XYZ file of C-alpha atoms in Angstrom:
653
model
C -45.864 -4.755 -64.156
C -43.655 -1.788 -63.360
C -40.242 -1.730 -64.981
C -37.421 0.511 -63.943
C -35.475 2.236 -66.714
C -32.286 3.785 -65.423
C -29.308 5.356 -67.139
C -26.286 3.136 -67.274
C -23.769 3.723 -64.534
C -20.353 2.211 -64.104
C -19.576 0.414 -60.902
C -17.371 2.517 -58.607
C -13.758 1.555 -58.337
C -13.634 1.922 -54.571
C -10.961 4.639 -54.778
C -11.025 8.369 -54.403
C -13.195 10.786 -52.480
C -16.446 9.721 -54.181
C -16.121 6.122 -53.050
C -14.837 7.016 -49.631
C -17.385 9.735 -49.006
C -14.597 12.182 -48.156
C -14.120 10.660 -44.691
C -12.281 7.593 -43.354
C -14.504 4.616 -42.542
C -14.314 5.057 -38.772
C -15.922 8.482 -39.092
C -18.904 7.121 -41.017
C -21.900 5.197 -39.636
C -21.328 1.477 -39.247
C -21.304 -1.367 -36.761
C -18.868 0.477 -34.477
C -21.125 3.525 -34.150
C -24.144 1.227 -33.878
C -22.625 -0.554 -30.866
C -21.862 2.781 -29.212
C -25.448 3.890 -29.772
C -26.799 0.561 -28.487
C -24.813 0.687 -25.238
C -25.705 4.333 -24.620
C -29.364 3.687 -25.413
C -29.536 0.631 -23.171
C -28.167 2.418 -20.121
C -30.401 5.420 -20.742
C -33.460 3.185 -21.059
C -32.480 1.126 -18.014
C -32.054 4.267 -15.917
C -35.405 5.606 -17.073
C -37.031 2.227 -16.381
C -35.694 2.197 -12.839
C -37.168 5.647 -12.318
C -40.566 4.615 -13.688
C -40.556 1.238 -11.974
C -40.510 2.865 -8.567
C -43.940 4.405 -9.076
C -45.932 1.172 -8.973
C -45.685 -2.345 -7.620
C -43.717 -4.823 -9.622
C -46.097 -6.723 -11.840
C -44.079 -9.817 -12.711
C -44.745 -12.806 -10.488
C -40.960 -13.206 -10.354
C -40.857 -9.885 -8.425
C -38.406 -8.223 -10.802
C -38.369 -4.751 -12.293
C -39.022 -5.681 -15.899
C -39.700 -2.073 -16.904
C -36.004 -1.226 -16.729
C -35.027 -4.231 -18.857
C -37.680 -3.653 -21.516
C -36.966 0.082 -21.806
C -33.250 -0.717 -21.924
C -33.798 -3.075 -24.850
C -36.079 -0.542 -26.569
C -33.694 2.390 -26.274
C -30.736 0.128 -27.046
C -32.344 -1.043 -30.290
C -33.148 2.537 -31.305
C -29.576 3.563 -30.474
C -28.233 0.624 -32.513
C -30.233 1.659 -35.574
C -29.414 5.345 -35.125
C -25.707 4.579 -34.804
C -25.840 2.548 -38.013
C -27.238 5.587 -39.816
C -30.679 4.100 -40.482
C -32.357 7.439 -39.815
C -29.740 9.681 -41.460
C -31.343 9.800 -44.868
C -34.820 10.338 -43.429
C -33.644 13.192 -41.219
C -31.575 14.666 -44.037
C -34.563 14.657 -46.350
C -36.746 16.287 -43.688
C -34.117 18.997 -43.244
C -33.670 19.485 -46.981
C -30.246 17.804 -47.104
C -30.698 14.288 -48.579
C -27.580 12.174 -48.313
C -25.634 11.029 -51.385
C -25.580 7.335 -52.185
C -22.097 6.709 -50.801
C -23.177 7.935 -47.364
C -25.629 5.028 -47.237
C -22.752 2.567 -47.784
C -24.006 1.792 -51.293
C -20.650 2.206 -53.044
C -18.196 1.533 -50.213
C -15.003 -0.292 -51.220
C -13.830 -3.647 -49.943
C -15.267 -5.216 -46.813
C -16.428 -1.944 -45.270
C -19.822 -2.083 -46.976
C -20.704 -5.334 -45.200
C -20.592 -3.521 -41.850
C -22.789 -0.618 -42.884
C -26.419 0.141 -43.660
C -26.492 -0.348 -47.419
C -29.125 -0.190 -50.149
C -27.521 -2.816 -52.396
C -29.659 -5.966 -52.207
C -26.670 -8.177 -53.038
C -24.683 -6.786 -50.111
C -27.696 -7.284 -47.837
C -27.923 -10.897 -49.018
C -24.295 -11.539 -48.076
C -24.833 -9.790 -44.731
C -27.718 -12.176 -44.101
C -25.509 -15.128 -45.054
C -22.858 -14.379 -42.448
C -25.447 -13.367 -39.865
C -27.446 -16.577 -40.222
C -24.275 -18.690 -40.044
C -23.526 -16.998 -36.695
C -27.046 -17.817 -35.487
C -26.698 -21.424 -36.655
C -23.323 -22.048 -35.034
C -24.461 -20.518 -31.736
C -27.606 -22.637 -31.694
C -25.481 -25.669 -32.525
C -23.232 -25.063 -29.508
C -26.301 -25.032 -27.269
C -27.354 -28.337 -28.870
C -23.973 -29.856 -28.011
C -24.482 -28.763 -24.399
C -27.895 -30.481 -24.338
C -26.520 -33.761 -25.650
C -23.579 -33.618 -23.233
C -25.988 -33.317 -20.317
C -28.081 -36.262 -21.584
C -25.128 -38.670 -21.634
C -26.087 -39.822 -18.140
C -29.482 -40.091 -16.408
C -28.057 -39.343 -12.962
C -24.720 -37.514 -13.268
C -25.403 -33.875 -14.136
C -23.084 -31.162 -15.405
C -25.644 -28.385 -14.964
C -28.754 -27.988 -12.838
C -32.363 -28.258 -14.016
C -32.835 -24.485 -14.371
C -29.672 -24.162 -16.444
C -30.726 -27.124 -18.582
C -34.059 -25.481 -19.400
C -32.195 -22.269 -20.191
C -29.939 -24.077 -22.668
C -32.906 -25.859 -24.267
C -34.761 -22.565 -24.635
C -31.780 -20.734 -26.101
C -31.113 -23.544 -28.577
C -34.692 -23.796 -29.791
C -35.318 -20.060 -30.040
C -31.981 -19.323 -31.692
C -32.560 -22.018 -34.297
C -36.156 -21.004 -35.034
C -35.177 -17.346 -35.400
C -32.308 -18.309 -37.687
C -34.290 -20.672 -39.877
C -37.034 -18.099 -40.397
C -34.585 -16.034 -42.455
C -31.867 -18.471 -43.507
C -33.182 -18.748 -47.093
C -35.283 -15.623 -47.653
C -32.388 -13.589 -46.256
C -29.218 -14.714 -48.090
C -30.660 -16.248 -51.254
C -33.980 -14.429 -51.515
C -32.543 -10.945 -51.089
C -29.529 -11.633 -53.314
C -31.078 -13.633 -56.161
C -34.780 -12.794 -55.986
C -34.526 -9.494 -57.916
C -31.973 -10.921 -60.355
C -34.096 -13.976 -61.171
C -37.036 -11.771 -62.198
C -34.848 -9.406 -64.238
C -34.911 -6.439 -61.856
C -32.121 -4.013 -61.040
C -33.248 -3.546 -57.444
C -35.801 -4.430 -54.808
C -38.913 -2.367 -54.268
C -38.003 -1.014 -50.827
C -34.230 -1.164 -50.279
C -34.314 0.694 -46.966
C -36.896 -1.666 -45.512
C -34.800 -4.582 -46.759
C -31.675 -3.269 -45.036
C -33.603 -2.397 -41.869
C -34.965 -5.950 -41.784
C -31.431 -7.325 -41.734
C -30.024 -4.972 -39.099
C -32.782 -5.935 -36.672
C -31.445 -9.513 -36.672
C -28.096 -8.768 -34.924
C -30.014 -6.800 -32.282
C -32.330 -9.778 -31.737
C -29.307 -12.118 -31.543
C -27.548 -10.051 -28.853
C -30.737 -9.531 -26.842
C -31.575 -13.243 -26.913
C -28.071 -14.156 -25.737
C -28.341 -11.589 -22.935
C -31.049 -13.775 -21.398
C -28.252 -16.108 -20.250
C -26.955 -13.342 -17.965
C -30.390 -12.967 -16.361
C -31.198 -16.590 -15.632
C -32.510 -17.566 -19.039
C -36.106 -18.566 -19.643
C -37.683 -21.902 -18.666
C -40.363 -22.102 -21.363
C -38.439 -23.490 -24.310
C -38.893 -21.746 -27.644
C -42.689 -21.471 -27.266
C -42.799 -19.039 -24.315
C -45.941 -20.606 -22.812
C -47.971 -18.858 -20.154
C -48.346 -18.903 -17.164
C -44.735 -20.073 -16.780
C -43.602 -17.046 -18.792
C -45.209 -14.664 -16.306
C -43.463 -16.367 -13.404
C -40.017 -16.384 -15.043
C -37.117 -14.051 -14.315
C -35.916 -11.173 -16.499
C -34.488 -13.535 -19.101
C -38.091 -13.957 -20.264
C -38.137 -10.285 -21.277
C -35.180 -10.926 -23.572
C -37.026 -13.833 -25.201
C -40.186 -11.856 -25.957
C -38.341 -8.738 -27.091
C -35.893 -10.613 -29.339
C -38.553 -12.850 -30.892
C -40.682 -9.771 -31.550
C -37.761 -8.005 -33.249
C -37.138 -11.032 -35.441
C -40.811 -11.053 -36.320
C -40.684 -7.418 -37.424
C -37.652 -8.263 -39.569
C -39.580 -11.114 -41.217
C -42.578 -8.870 -41.937
C -40.385 -6.229 -43.590
C -38.582 -8.837 -45.698
C -41.835 -10.479 -46.768
C -43.549 -7.211 -47.688
C -40.546 -6.088 -49.719
C -40.359 -9.405 -51.576
C -44.074 -9.432 -52.465
C -43.980 -5.939 -53.951
C -40.726 -6.655 -55.791
C -42.033 -9.836 -57.432
C -45.357 -8.294 -58.442
C -44.086 -4.944 -59.727
C -40.469 -5.380 -60.811
C -40.568 -8.342 -63.189
C -38.829 -7.789 -66.510
C -40.753 -7.765 -69.825
C -41.647 -11.332 -70.737
C -41.342 -12.601 -67.155
C -44.854 -13.982 -67.040
C -46.128 -15.781 -63.967
C -45.751 -19.041 -65.876
C -42.025 -18.326 -66.345
C -41.177 -17.472 -62.757
C -38.479 -19.766 -61.349
C -39.824 -22.081 -58.656
C -37.474 -20.507 -56.143
C -39.205 -17.166 -56.762
C -42.607 -18.832 -56.419
C -41.547 -20.265 -53.064
C -40.305 -16.834 -51.936
C -43.623 -15.345 -53.041
C -45.633 -17.875 -51.040
C -43.401 -17.603 -47.983
C -43.579 -13.810 -48.058
C -47.371 -13.906 -47.926
C -47.188 -16.284 -44.964
C -44.821 -13.913 -43.197
C -46.953 -10.843 -43.813
C -50.155 -12.589 -42.670
C -48.945 -14.833 -39.819
C -45.955 -13.140 -38.210
C -47.848 -10.006 -37.014
C -49.800 -12.342 -34.728
C -46.526 -13.511 -33.159
C -45.262 -9.950 -32.750
C -48.527 -8.943 -31.102
C -48.447 -11.936 -28.746
C -44.832 -11.248 -27.727
C -45.410 -7.608 -26.895
C -48.756 -8.337 -25.205
C -46.863 -10.759 -22.953
C -44.258 -8.064 -22.299
C -46.944 -5.621 -21.195
C -48.269 -8.291 -18.828
C -44.819 -8.455 -17.263
C -44.173 -4.713 -17.185
C -47.333 -2.595 -17.190
C -49.749 -4.838 -15.269
C -51.997 -5.735 -18.184
C -53.789 -9.071 -18.027
C -53.880 -10.538 -21.518
C -52.456 -13.904 -20.491
C -52.244 -13.745 -16.679
C -54.815 -16.169 -15.313
C -54.820 -14.650 -11.818
C -55.941 -11.293 -13.240
C -58.585 -12.615 -15.607
C -56.423 -13.289 -18.640
C -56.126 -16.566 -20.538
C -53.027 -18.626 -21.131
C -54.989 -20.466 -23.851
C -55.234 -17.186 -25.749
C -51.428 -17.074 -25.892
C -51.261 -20.672 -27.122
C -53.728 -19.926 -29.911
C -51.938 -16.746 -30.967
C -48.529 -18.401 -30.867
C -49.524 -21.430 -32.909
C -51.563 -19.408 -35.389
C -48.113 -18.104 -36.286
C -46.293 -21.299 -35.374
C -47.740 -23.653 -37.924
C -47.522 -21.355 -40.945
C -43.977 -20.902 -39.624
C -43.319 -24.578 -40.368
C -44.057 -23.898 -44.030
C -42.180 -20.603 -43.912
C -39.272 -22.964 -43.240
C -40.223 -25.782 -45.623
C -41.278 -23.970 -48.811
C -37.929 -22.211 -49.422
C -36.254 -25.601 -49.249
C -38.547 -26.951 -51.958
C -37.845 -23.853 -54.053
C -34.069 -24.241 -53.828
C -34.192 -27.937 -54.549
C -36.385 -27.356 -57.617
C -33.652 -25.179 -59.094
C -30.942 -27.689 -58.221
C -32.606 -30.870 -59.496
C -33.630 -29.354 -62.824
C -30.054 -28.207 -63.493
C -28.364 -31.471 -62.523
C -30.985 -33.758 -64.054
C -30.766 -31.688 -67.281
C -34.551 -31.938 -67.548
C -37.457 -29.507 -67.288
C -39.346 -29.655 -64.027
C -41.965 -32.383 -64.240
C -45.334 -30.667 -63.716
C -44.343 -27.023 -63.221
C -47.949 -25.857 -62.766
C -48.673 -28.732 -60.396
C -45.803 -27.616 -58.192
C -47.013 -24.011 -58.223
C -50.422 -25.295 -57.120
C -48.717 -27.305 -54.387
C -46.817 -24.278 -53.067
C -49.952 -22.121 -52.995
C -52.061 -24.944 -51.535
C -49.616 -25.523 -48.694
C -49.588 -21.813 -47.921
C -53.380 -21.554 -47.771
C -53.972 -24.737 -45.758
C -51.238 -23.852 -43.253
C -53.611 -21.322 -41.652
C -56.179 -24.016 -40.825
C -54.135 -26.525 -38.836
C -52.720 -24.699 -35.797
C -55.067 -26.320 -33.274
C -53.376 -29.701 -33.642
C -50.709 -28.295 -31.309
C -53.451 -27.959 -28.681
C -54.874 -31.491 -28.847
C -53.612 -32.060 -25.280
C -54.212 -28.513 -24.028
C -57.921 -28.456 -23.303
C -59.231 -27.963 -26.829
C -62.959 -28.538 -27.338
C -63.193 -32.255 -28.230
C -65.666 -31.466 -31.009
C -62.931 -29.438 -32.766
C -60.396 -32.258 -32.795
C -61.738 -34.129 -35.863
C -61.826 -30.923 -37.925
C -58.207 -30.019 -37.240
C -57.092 -33.622 -37.614
C -58.689 -33.567 -41.073
C -57.137 -30.247 -42.136
C -53.737 -31.394 -40.881
C -53.906 -34.568 -42.934
C -55.258 -32.672 -45.964
C -52.085 -30.616 -46.116
C -50.237 -33.750 -47.167
C -51.983 -33.494 -50.559
C -50.322 -30.272 -51.838
C -47.098 -31.357 -50.144
C -47.382 -34.599 -52.095
C -47.756 -32.595 -55.313
C -44.410 -30.926 -54.625
C -42.762 -34.225 -53.736
C -44.076 -36.052 -56.807
C -42.876 -33.256 -59.112
C -39.369 -33.933 -57.836
C -39.739 -37.691 -58.288
C -40.991 -37.152 -61.848
C -37.995 -34.949 -62.577
C -35.639 -37.656 -61.292
C -37.310 -40.318 -63.452
C -34.969 -41.476 -66.245
C -32.731 -38.454 -65.767
C -28.990 -38.423 -66.341
C -28.146 -37.123 -62.901
C -24.868 -35.343 -62.205
C -23.967 -36.127 -58.611
C -22.501 -32.777 -57.666
C -22.485 -31.580 -54.053
C -25.709 -29.532 -54.461
C -27.407 -32.564 -56.003
C -26.319 -34.804 -53.130
C -27.908 -32.383 -50.681
C -31.058 -32.360 -52.832
C -31.359 -36.151 -52.709
C -30.785 -36.112 -48.942
C -33.386 -33.356 -48.578
C -36.131 -35.472 -50.150
C -35.102 -38.570 -48.188
C -35.173 -36.720 -44.861
C -38.389 -34.871 -45.621
C -40.088 -38.157 -46.514
C -39.307 -39.526 -43.047
C -40.459 -36.281 -41.455
C -43.680 -36.314 -43.454
C -44.540 -39.937 -42.681
C -43.931 -39.391 -38.960
C -46.145 -36.308 -39.169
C -49.120 -38.499 -40.024
C -48.902 -40.034 -36.543
C -48.736 -36.753 -34.627
C -51.640 -35.359 -36.676
C -53.853 -38.209 -35.474
C -55.565 -37.430 -32.152
C -55.272 -40.895 -30.493
C -51.589 -41.193 -31.424
C -50.803 -37.588 -30.542
C -52.177 -37.915 -27.025
C -49.515 -40.540 -26.285
C -46.653 -39.007 -28.272
C -47.226 -35.357 -27.339
C -44.297 -33.894 -25.419
C -42.048 -36.863 -26.184
C -38.860 -37.297 -28.179
C -40.998 -38.698 -31.007
C -42.324 -35.202 -31.724
C -38.820 -33.766 -31.462
C -37.518 -36.289 -33.998
C -40.417 -35.437 -36.334
C -39.789 -31.713 -36.463
C -36.018 -32.101 -36.667
C -36.466 -34.304 -39.732
C -38.763 -31.773 -41.392
C -36.861 -28.629 -40.378
C -33.194 -29.570 -40.095
C -33.418 -32.550 -42.420
C -35.376 -30.390 -44.834
C -34.497 -26.707 -44.603
C -30.887 -26.971 -43.401
C -29.970 -29.578 -46.013
C -31.631 -27.344 -48.613
C -29.688 -24.346 -47.299
C -26.364 -26.137 -47.684
C -27.367 -27.376 -51.129
C -28.226 -23.812 -52.112
C -24.995 -22.534 -50.607
C -22.817 -24.911 -52.633
C -24.941 -24.131 -55.708
C -25.029 -20.318 -55.517
C -21.833 -19.427 -53.649
C -19.760 -19.312 -56.873
C -22.065 -16.522 -58.044
C -22.397 -14.747 -54.690
C -18.711 -14.589 -53.752
C -17.030 -15.585 -57.005
C -15.149 -18.481 -55.388
C -15.469 -22.276 -55.370
C -15.510 -24.330 -52.215
C -13.169 -27.306 -52.082
C -15.052 -30.229 -53.631
C -13.382 -32.971 -51.588
C -14.112 -31.244 -48.288
C -17.613 -30.511 -49.548
C -18.346 -34.188 -50.159
C -16.841 -35.152 -46.797
C -19.086 -32.515 -45.233
C -22.150 -33.941 -46.984
C -21.590 -37.586 -46.127
C -20.691 -36.958 -42.484
C -23.672 -34.616 -42.100
C -26.121 -37.004 -43.772
C -24.960 -40.125 -41.931
C -24.727 -38.588 -38.480
C -27.910 -36.543 -38.861
C -29.855 -39.765 -39.365
C -27.822 -41.519 -36.689
C -28.751 -38.720 -34.277
C -32.455 -38.268 -34.918
C -33.738 -41.653 -36.104
C -33.238 -43.250 -32.637
C -35.238 -40.394 -31.091
C -38.408 -41.926 -32.544
C -37.690 -45.057 -30.507
C -36.875 -43.039 -27.390
C -40.159 -41.171 -27.730
C -42.187 -44.363 -28.090
C -40.365 -45.743 -25.033
C -41.585 -42.763 -23.023
C -38.726 -40.258 -22.849
C -40.155 -36.734 -22.416
C -38.709 -33.542 -23.862
C -37.091 -30.820 -21.714
C -36.324 -33.215 -18.845
C -32.703 -34.006 -18.016
C -33.340 -37.088 -15.880
C -34.620 -40.248 -17.526
C -34.995 -43.980 -16.945
C -31.771 -45.993 -16.816
C -32.901 -48.360 -19.562
C -32.835 -45.421 -22.007
C -29.178 -44.534 -21.404
C -27.693 -46.691 -24.172
C -29.759 -45.024 -26.870
C -29.078 -41.586 -25.383
C -25.325 -42.185 -25.421
C -25.583 -43.299 -29.065
C -27.534 -40.151 -29.943
C -25.114 -37.877 -28.096
C -22.030 -39.338 -29.793
C -23.776 -39.071 -33.168
C -24.671 -35.453 -32.392
C -21.042 -34.658 -31.592
C -19.977 -36.164 -34.926
C -22.736 -34.164 -36.632
C -21.119 -31.116 -35.050
C -17.776 -32.223 -36.541
C -19.410 -32.185 -39.988
C -20.325 -28.530 -39.423
C -16.735 -27.853 -38.427
C -15.591 -29.393 -41.726
C -17.916 -27.038 -43.593
C -16.689 -24.064 -41.576
C -13.038 -24.878 -42.354
C -13.864 -25.278 -46.042
C -15.828 -22.028 -46.109
C -13.306 -19.903 -44.197
C -10.261 -21.240 -46.055
C -11.956 -20.900 -49.454
C -13.011 -17.318 -48.773
C -9.769 -16.111 -47.178
C -6.791 -18.145 -48.437
C -7.513 -20.556 -51.278
C -9.821 -18.249 -53.266
C -10.254 -20.497 -56.306
C -12.061 -18.315 -58.820
C -15.378 -19.667 -60.063
C -16.543 -19.638 -63.659
C -19.495 -17.355 -64.465
C -21.742 -20.404 -65.046
C -20.023 -23.558 -63.734
C -23.269 -25.600 -63.719
C -24.404 -24.648 -67.266
C -27.677 -23.448 -65.749
C -30.324 -21.539 -67.718
C -31.792 -19.313 -65.003
C -31.200 -15.595 -65.269
C -28.668 -15.148 -62.463
C -26.223 -17.499 -64.201
C -26.277 -15.440 -67.405
C -24.590 -12.504 -65.630
C -20.846 -12.035 -65.144
C -19.176 -12.799 -61.840
C -19.124 -10.664 -59.727
C -22.621 -9.462 -60.537
C -22.565 -5.793 -61.666
C -23.706 -3.104 -59.249
C -27.121 -2.689 -60.881
C -27.381 -6.332 -62.053
C -28.198 -5.507 -65.702
C -26.903 -2.821 -68.045
C -30.425 -2.664 -69.480
C -33.648 -4.251 -68.326
C -33.620 -7.723 -69.964
C -36.421 -9.157 -72.079
C -37.356 -12.698 -71.016
C -37.703 -15.070 -73.970
C -38.281 -18.536 -72.520
C -38.589 -20.680 -69.412
C -35.531 -21.248 -67.194
C -36.279 -24.995 -67.288
C -36.060 -25.727 -71.030
C -33.238 -28.253 -70.609
C -32.847 -30.932 -73.243
C -34.644 -28.917 -75.940
C -32.236 -28.177 -78.820
C -34.653 -25.563 -80.180
C -35.062 -23.691 -76.895
C -34.553 -19.947 -77.050
C -32.071 -18.257 -74.706
C -33.706 -17.468 -71.399
C -33.389 -13.706 -71.984
C -32.046 -10.971 -74.208
C -29.732 -9.121 -71.841
C -29.071 -6.219 -74.201
C -32.377 -5.338 -75.891
C -32.822 -2.093 -77.833
C -33.796 0.492 -75.203
C -36.393 2.101 -77.445
C -38.421 -1.105 -77.631
C -38.678 -1.395 -73.851
C -39.393 2.293 -73.346
C -42.216 2.164 -75.864
C -43.859 -0.790 -74.146
C -43.413 0.176 -70.515
C -43.488 3.517 -68.741
C -40.267 4.179 -66.832
C -40.440 3.760 -63.084
C -38.857 6.144 -60.616
C -35.106 5.878 -60.633
C -34.393 6.849 -57.038
C -33.801 4.409 -54.218
C -36.825 5.466 -52.256
C -37.788 3.374 -49.227
């Protein structure tokens, strides 16, 4: 493993010309210059697209000039990144004038650094945190609009096209958010620290991965101004080819988010393999790091297929290619296969980080070692491998060769075995434990309860005879909300309450936190459990008119959804007030946890460790009076230097 040996450097004070870069913040690259570049780039690209679009017949079946929109998004994204200063260091190096660290926002004082392109992985993690909360709240508002419309089967607030637009925006926004909601905030912030590293392998790629997410967010929202997209979050052909220009925003934004995921996954893989501290053997890796490792491989292998499918569909709409256009010899089934080859590993890109977070939480608050550490590692790796062999179960009703159905039904049901390993490890850890019912632990218990319901319901939709009747119904929607929201989002909040004292140095209000948990848990189940019944009774997804006998259950679900939204408002009040006004300082290790991040002071120093630590024992040796400390944080430098060759000390990308 490669270990970085760097000279000790004091954290900047945030005062003086060195910290300020010699210029006031408004004269340095940041969000403000990025927005200027994005607007200028968009109008330049749109103008150029209008010029080019006049040379050939419009290719979209919606008879729109998609070239102007796509080139506008392309130039706007480049302008956004250029305005942020993403290319400054590259151009400076090419011209023989590399920029100092403060010009990259690495040592900016106060809040300014959170609005700049920075190489500090902890700052990037916090940027991801706020960015993903914005995604989540926006997607939640679209969900409230959906449930408002479904209060009545006949009285409508919006028309059918607008309803499909809202459904599509909600689903896509949530899927884009949940792809990065754990790997972004917690993975980027704590991943390097938990393996004893001072940095990530590719800090510029890490920062670039984040700054693509606001661009994707704005582009996806812009679809509303162009009529939205009627395909839901899947973007199915041939409906996608017939849609208006809002479809271009969907494909472009989803593709950008995919590129962001690939960059984050590649960076995390290289960091975990090459930047582990001495003594950090594979058998001592925290389970959260193992989950990040598995998820990163899924992202690097599966997400390029999504990116390719999105931009192939864009070329169908703009440059008259025929990948998926049936009328021109393409195949809409090809798109379905490409999308779901990404789409089902995506389910485990969402699920595995939740298991990783919860493994950290339950071990700390049960005060026990993880039951069956190696079994859980095998479960994580097994889920990742099998996830590439199940995608065709999404096509059971789409014309799949009947001879292939038994094979994919078998592989889908086989994946319950490694998932069961992970689940049973948690149950073994709970067994005869002296549990401390803190807020993170409450979310952990709810996570396993919800995921159990989601997993059991998944057995039905994996079975061909049952799936043919339940496909496209609210039963399927209830299933994936239990596995994704009931799993990942509960895990995210558990991780947030667990790690926020270390990330921001403040404690959230405990009373409001418990109110948030109980309202969220009760009304989540009150919202989505009845959807199983609605699905069995025949209510289809993405349709805003339904049979009158289903109204009572729909009203119940809508009211429960509104109260679930209130629980998010309680969290938001707690979070905003705790960060801005109350600011109750957190102890360096309020949970008495053993893992490496909790052995550091709060706030975490600029370079994490004064010296590269030497790992002495497992982070899960709770209850052992003879357990060694998890690490020696101040080892003699000569010992490390003799054992490991120093790595490069620069922040190369």
